[in-house]
Amino acid sequence: MPKMTFIERDGTRKEVDAPLGLSVLEIAHKHGVDIEGACEGSLACSTCHVVVEGDWFGRLNKPTEDEEDMLDLAFDLQETSRLGCQIIMTDKLDGLVVKLPSGTRNALG
Ligand code: FES
C-alpha cells in the first residue's frame, strides 16, 4: 500500500498508510490528522487546504478552476497550495508529503 507523510503544524512528521483512491483529506481523517474538510470534499470550503512539499506539486493533476477559486479564499495560501479533498491517492503518489498550513479561515473565524 502507498504511504504518505503529513507535516503537522508543530513540525511533527507523520507517515501513514494511504489507500489507493482515497483523497488526502480522507487519509488525514482516517489517521487523526487535523484537517477540517468542512464540506466533505464538495469544493465548497477551503478548510482542507494543504501545502504540497518538494517536487510533489508538479506531479499532481492540475487543479480545476473550481479548486483554484476556492484556494483563493484559503488562509496562508502558498505557491504549492492545494485542496486536500482534490488530491486522490494513486501508485504514482506513493511517498507524497504535504504540510498543514498555519491555520484555516474557518478556524480563525
Ligand atoms: S473539504 Fe471543502 S473543499 Fe475540500
Coordinates of N, CA, C and O and ligand atoms in Angstrom, one line a residue:
M1 N 0.8 -1.2 0.0 CA 0.0 0.0 0.0 C 0.9 1.3 0.0 O 1.9 1.3 0.7
P2 N 0.5 2.3 -0.8 CA 1.3 3.5 -0.7 C 1.3 4.1 0.6 O 0.4 3.9 1.5
K3 N 2.3 5.0 0.9 CA 2.3 5.7 2.1 C 2.4 7.2 1.8 O 2.8 7.6 0.7
M4 N 2.0 8.0 2.7 CA 2.2 9.5 2.5 C 2.5 10.1 3.9 O 2.3 9.4 4.9
T5 N 3.1 11.3 3.9 CA 3.5 11.9 5.1 C 2.8 13.2 5.3 O 2.7 14.0 4.3
F6 N 2.3 13.5 6.5 CA 1.7 14.8 6.8 C 2.7 15.5 7.7 O 3.3 14.8 8.7
I7 N 3.0 16.7 7.5 CA 3.8 17.5 8.4 C 2.8 18.4 9.2 O 2.1 19.3 8.6
E8 N 2.7 18.1 10.5 CA 1.7 18.8 11.3 C 2.2 20.2 11.7 O 3.3 20.6 11.4
R9 N 1.2 21.0 12.3 CA 1.5 22.4 12.5 C 2.7 22.6 13.4 O 3.4 23.6 13.3
D10 N 3.0 21.6 14.3 CA 4.2 21.8 15.1 C 5.5 21.2 14.5 O 6.5 21.1 15.2
G11 N 5.4 20.8 13.2 CA 6.5 20.3 12.6 C 6.7 18.8 12.6 O 7.6 18.2 12.0
T12 N 5.8 18.1 13.4 CA 5.9 16.6 13.5 C 5.6 16.0 12.2 O 4.6 16.4 11.5
R13 N 6.4 15.0 11.8 CA 6.1 14.3 10.5 C 5.4 13.0 10.9 O 5.8 12.3 11.8
K14 N 4.3 12.8 10.2 CA 3.5 11.6 10.5 C 3.4 10.8 9.2 O 2.7 11.2 8.3
E15 N 4.0 9.6 9.1 CA 3.9 8.8 7.9 C 2.7 7.8 8.1 O 2.7 7.1 9.2
V16 N 1.9 7.7 7.1 CA 0.7 6.9 7.3 C 0.4 6.1 6.0 O 0.9 6.4 5.0
D17 N -0.4 5.0 6.2 CA -0.8 4.2 5.0 C -1.8 5.1 4.2 O -2.6 5.8 4.8
A18 N -1.7 5.0 2.9 CA -2.5 5.9 2.1 C -3.2 5.0 1.0 O -2.7 4.8 -0.1
P19 N -4.4 4.5 1.3 CA -5.0 3.5 0.4 C -5.3 4.2 -0.9 O -5.7 5.4 -1.0
L20 N -5.2 3.5 -2.0 CA -5.4 4.0 -3.3 C -6.9 4.4 -3.4 O -7.8 3.8 -2.9
G21 N -7.1 5.5 -4.1 CA -8.5 6.0 -4.4 C -9.0 6.9 -3.3 O -10.1 7.5 -3.5
L22 N -8.3 7.0 -2.1 CA -8.8 7.9 -1.1 C -8.2 9.3 -1.3 O -7.1 9.4 -1.8
S23 N -8.9 10.3 -0.9 CA -8.3 11.6 -1.0 C -7.4 11.9 0.2 O -7.5 11.2 1.2
V24 N -6.5 12.9 0.0 CA -5.6 13.3 1.1 C -6.5 13.6 2.4 O -6.1 13.3 3.5
L25 N -7.6 14.3 2.1 CA -8.5 14.6 3.3 C -9.0 13.4 4.0 O -8.9 13.3 5.2
E26 N -9.4 12.4 3.2 CA -9.9 11.2 3.8 C -8.8 10.4 4.6 O -9.0 9.9 5.6
I27 N -7.6 10.4 4.0 CA -6.5 9.8 4.6 C -6.2 10.5 5.9 O -5.9 9.8 7.0
A28 N -6.2 11.8 5.9 CA -5.9 12.6 7.1 C -6.9 12.2 8.2 O -6.6 11.9 9.4
H29 N -8.2 12.1 7.9 CA -9.2 11.8 8.9 C -9.1 10.4 9.4 O -9.2 10.2 10.6
K30 N -8.7 9.5 8.6 CA -8.5 8.1 9.0 C -7.4 8.0 10.1 O -7.5 7.1 10.9
H31 N -6.5 8.9 10.0 CA -5.3 8.8 10.9 C -5.3 9.9 12.0 O -4.2 10.2 12.6
G32 N -6.4 10.6 12.1 CA -6.4 11.6 13.2 C -5.6 12.9 12.9 O -5.2 13.5 13.8
V33 N -5.3 13.1 11.6 CA -4.6 14.4 11.3 C -5.6 15.5 11.2 O -6.6 15.4 10.6
D34 N -5.2 16.6 11.8 CA -6.1 17.7 12.0 C -6.4 18.6 10.8 O -5.9 19.7 10.7
I35 N -7.1 18.0 9.8 CA -7.5 18.9 8.6 C -9.0 18.9 8.7 O -9.6 17.8 8.8
E36 N -9.6 20.0 8.6 CA -11.1 20.1 8.9 C -11.9 19.5 7.8 O -12.6 18.5 8.0
G37 N -11.9 20.0 6.6 CA -12.7 19.5 5.5 C -14.2 19.7 5.7 O -15.0 18.7 5.6
A38 N -14.6 20.9 6.0 CA -15.9 21.2 6.4 C -17.0 20.8 5.4 O -18.1 20.4 5.8
C39 N -16.7 20.8 4.1 CA -17.7 20.5 3.1 C -17.6 19.1 2.6 O -18.3 18.6 1.7
E40 N -16.7 18.3 3.2 CA -16.5 16.9 2.9 C -16.2 16.7 1.4 O -16.8 15.7 0.8
G41 N -15.4 17.5 0.9 CA -15.0 17.3 -0.5 C -15.8 17.8 -1.6 O -15.6 17.4 -2.8
S42 N -16.8 18.7 -1.3 CA -17.6 19.1 -2.4 C -17.2 20.5 -2.9 O -18.0 21.2 -3.5
L43 N -15.9 20.9 -2.7 CA -15.4 22.1 -3.2 C -16.2 23.4 -2.8 O -16.4 24.3 -3.6
A44 N -16.7 23.4 -1.6 CA -17.4 24.5 -1.1 C -16.8 25.1 0.1 O -17.5 25.9 0.8
C45 N -15.6 24.8 0.4 CA -14.9 25.4 1.5 C -13.4 25.4 1.2 O -13.0 25.0 0.1
S46 N -12.5 26.0 2.1 CA -11.1 25.8 1.8 C -10.4 25.3 3.0 O -9.2 25.4 3.2
T47 N -11.2 24.6 3.9 CA -10.6 24.1 5.1 C -9.8 22.8 5.0 O -9.3 22.4 6.0
C48 N -9.8 22.3 3.8 CA -8.9 21.1 3.6 C -7.6 21.5 2.9 O -6.9 20.6 2.4
H49 N -7.3 22.8 3.0 CA -6.1 23.3 2.4 C -4.8 22.6 2.9 O -4.7 22.5 4.1
V50 N -4.0 22.2 2.0 CA -2.7 21.6 2.4 C -1.6 22.2 1.5 O -1.9 22.7 0.4
V51 N -0.4 22.3 2.0 CA 0.7 22.8 1.2 C 1.6 21.6 0.8 O 2.1 20.8 1.6
V52 N 1.7 21.4 -0.6 CA 2.4 20.2 -1.1 C 3.9 20.5 -1.1 O 4.4 21.5 -1.5
E53 N 4.7 19.5 -0.5 CA 6.1 19.7 -0.3 C 6.9 19.2 -1.5 O 6.5 18.3 -2.3
G54 N 8.1 19.9 -1.7 CA 9.1 19.5 -2.7 C 8.5 19.4 -4.1 O 7.7 20.2 -4.4
D55 N 9.0 18.4 -4.8 CA 8.5 18.4 -6.2 C 7.2 17.6 -6.4 O 6.8 17.4 -7.6
W56 N 6.6 17.3 -5.4 CA 5.3 16.6 -5.5 C 4.3 17.4 -6.2 O 3.4 16.9 -6.9
F57 N 4.3 18.7 -6.0 CA 3.3 19.6 -6.5 C 3.2 19.4 -8.0 O 2.1 19.2 -8.6
G58 N 4.3 19.3 -8.7 CA 4.3 19.2 -10.2 C 3.8 17.8 -10.6 O 3.5 17.6 -11.8
R59 N 3.8 16.9 -9.7 CA 3.3 15.5 -10.1 C 1.8 15.3 -10.0 O 1.3 14.2 -10.3
L60 N 1.2 16.2 -9.4 CA -0.3 16.1 -9.2 C -1.0 16.5 -10.4 O -0.5 17.3 -11.2
N61 N -2.2 16.0 -10.6 CA -3.1 16.5 -11.7 C -3.3 18.0 -11.4 O -3.4 18.4 -10.3
K62 N -3.5 18.8 -12.5 CA -3.7 20.2 -12.3 C -5.0 20.4 -11.6 O -6.0 19.7 -11.8
P63 N -5.0 21.5 -10.8 CA -6.3 21.8 -10.1 C -7.4 22.3 -11.1 O -7.0 22.9 -12.1
T64 N -8.6 22.0 -10.9 CA -9.7 22.6 -11.7 C -9.9 24.0 -11.4 O -9.4 24.5 -10.4
E65 N -10.6 24.7 -12.2 CA -10.9 26.1 -11.9 C -11.6 26.3 -10.6 O -11.4 27.2 -9.9
D66 N -12.6 25.4 -10.4 CA -13.3 25.5 -9.1 C -12.4 25.4 -7.9 O -12.5 26.1 -6.9
E67 N -11.4 24.5 -8.0 CA -10.5 24.3 -6.9 C -9.7 25.6 -6.8 O -9.5 26.1 -5.7
E68 N -9.2 26.2 -7.9 CA -8.4 27.4 -7.8 C -9.2 28.5 -7.2 O -8.7 29.3 -6.4
D69 N -10.5 28.6 -7.5 CA -11.3 29.7 -7.0 C -11.4 29.5 -5.4 O -11.4 30.5 -4.7
M70 N -11.6 28.3 -5.0 CA -11.7 28.0 -3.6 C -10.4 28.3 -2.9 O -10.4 28.9 -1.8
L71 N -9.3 27.9 -3.5 CA -8.0 28.1 -2.9 C -7.7 29.6 -2.7 O -7.1 30.0 -1.7
D72 N -8.2 30.4 -3.6 CA -8.0 31.9 -3.4 C -8.5 32.4 -2.1 O -8.1 33.4 -1.6
L73 N -9.5 31.6 -1.5 CA -10.1 32.1 -0.3 C -9.3 31.5 0.9 O -9.6 31.8 2.1
A74 N -8.4 30.6 0.6 CA -7.7 29.9 1.7 C -6.8 30.8 2.5 O -6.1 31.7 1.9
F75 N -6.7 30.6 3.8 CA -5.8 31.3 4.7 C -4.4 30.8 4.4 O -4.2 29.6 4.3
D76 N -3.4 31.7 4.4 CA -2.0 31.2 4.3 C -1.7 30.5 3.0 O -1.0 29.5 3.0
L77 N -2.3 31.1 1.9 CA -2.1 30.5 0.6 C -0.6 30.5 0.2 O 0.1 31.5 0.4
Q78 N -0.1 29.4 -0.4 CA 1.3 29.3 -0.8 C 1.3 28.8 -2.2 O 0.4 28.3 -2.7
E79 N 2.5 28.9 -2.8 CA 2.7 28.5 -4.2 C 2.3 27.1 -4.5 O 1.8 26.8 -5.6
T80 N 2.5 26.2 -3.6 CA 2.1 24.8 -3.8 C 0.9 24.4 -3.0 O 0.8 23.2 -2.6
S81 N 0.0 25.3 -2.7 CA -1.2 25.0 -2.0 C -2.2 24.2 -2.9 O -2.3 24.5 -4.1
R82 N -2.8 23.3 -2.3 CA -3.9 22.5 -3.0 C -5.0 22.2 -1.9 O -4.8 22.4 -0.7
L83 N -6.1 21.8 -2.4 CA -7.2 21.3 -1.5 C -7.0 19.8 -1.3 O -7.0 19.1 -2.3
G84 N -7.0 19.4 -0.1 CA -6.7 18.0 0.2 C -7.7 17.1 -0.3 O -7.4 15.9 -0.6
C85 N -9.0 17.5 -0.4 CA -10.0 16.6 -0.9 C -9.9 16.4 -2.4 O -10.6 15.5 -2.9
Q86 N -9.1 17.2 -3.1 CA -9.0 17.0 -4.5 C -7.8 16.2 -4.9 O -7.5 16.0 -6.1
I87 N -6.9 15.8 -4.0 CA -5.8 15.0 -4.3 C -6.1 13.6 -4.0 O -6.4 13.2 -2.9
I88 N -6.2 12.8 -5.1 CA -6.6 11.4 -4.9 C -5.4 10.5 -5.0 O -4.6 10.6 -5.9
M89 N -5.2 9.6 -4.0 CA -4.0 8.7 -3.9 C -4.0 7.8 -5.1 O -4.9 7.1 -5.4
T90 N -2.8 7.7 -5.8 CA -2.5 6.8 -6.8 C -1.2 6.1 -6.5 O -0.4 6.7 -5.7
D91 N -0.8 5.1 -7.3 CA 0.5 4.5 -7.1 C 1.6 5.5 -7.3 O 2.6 5.5 -6.6
K92 N 1.4 6.4 -8.2 CA 2.4 7.4 -8.6 C 2.7 8.4 -7.4 O 3.7 9.0 -7.4
L93 N 1.7 8.5 -6.5 CA 1.9 9.4 -5.4 C 2.4 8.8 -4.1 O 2.4 9.4 -3.1
D94 N 2.8 7.5 -4.3 CA 3.4 6.8 -3.1 C 4.6 7.7 -2.6 O 5.5 8.0 -3.3
G95 N 4.5 8.1 -1.3 CA 5.6 8.9 -0.7 C 5.3 10.4 -0.7 O 6.1 11.2 -0.2
L96 N 4.1 10.7 -1.1 CA 3.7 12.2 -1.1 C 3.8 12.8 0.3 O 3.6 12.1 1.3
V97 N 4.3 14.1 0.3 CA 4.4 14.8 1.5 C 3.6 16.1 1.4 O 3.8 16.8 0.5
V98 N 2.7 16.3 2.4 CA 2.0 17.6 2.5 C 2.1 18.2 3.9 O 2.3 17.4 4.8
K99 N 2.1 19.5 3.9 CA 2.2 20.2 5.2 C 0.9 20.9 5.5 O 0.2 21.4 4.6
L100 N 0.5 20.9 6.8 CA -0.7 21.6 7.2 C -0.4 23.1 7.2 O 0.7 23.5 7.8
P101 N -1.2 23.9 6.6 CA -1.0 25.4 6.7 C -1.1 25.9 8.1 O -1.6 25.1 9.0
S102 N -0.7 27.1 8.4 CA -0.7 27.6 9.8 C -2.1 27.7 10.4 O -2.3 27.8 11.6
G103 N -3.1 27.8 9.5 CA -4.5 27.9 10.0 C -5.4 27.8 8.9 O -5.0 27.8 7.7
T104 N -6.7 27.8 9.1 CA -7.7 27.9 8.1 C -8.6 29.1 8.4 O -8.7 29.5 9.6
R105 N -9.3 29.6 7.4 CA -10.2 30.7 7.7 C -11.2 30.4 8.7 O -11.5 31.2 9.6
N106 N -11.8 29.2 8.5 CA -12.9 28.9 9.5 C -12.4 28.8 10.9 O -13.1 29.2 11.8
A107 N -11.2 28.2 11.0 CA -10.7 28.0 12.4 C -10.4 29.3 13.1 O -10.4 29.4 14.3
L108 N -10.1 30.4 12.3 CA -9.8 31.6 12.9 C -11.1 32.5 13.1 O -11.1 33.4 13.9
G109 N -12.2 32.1 12.4 CA -13.3 33.0 12.4 C -14.2 32.8 13.6 O -14.0 32.8 14.7
Ligands
FES1 S1 -13.3 19.7 2.1 FE1 -14.3 21.5 1.4 S2 -13.2 22.0 -0.4 FE2 -12.2 20.2 0.4

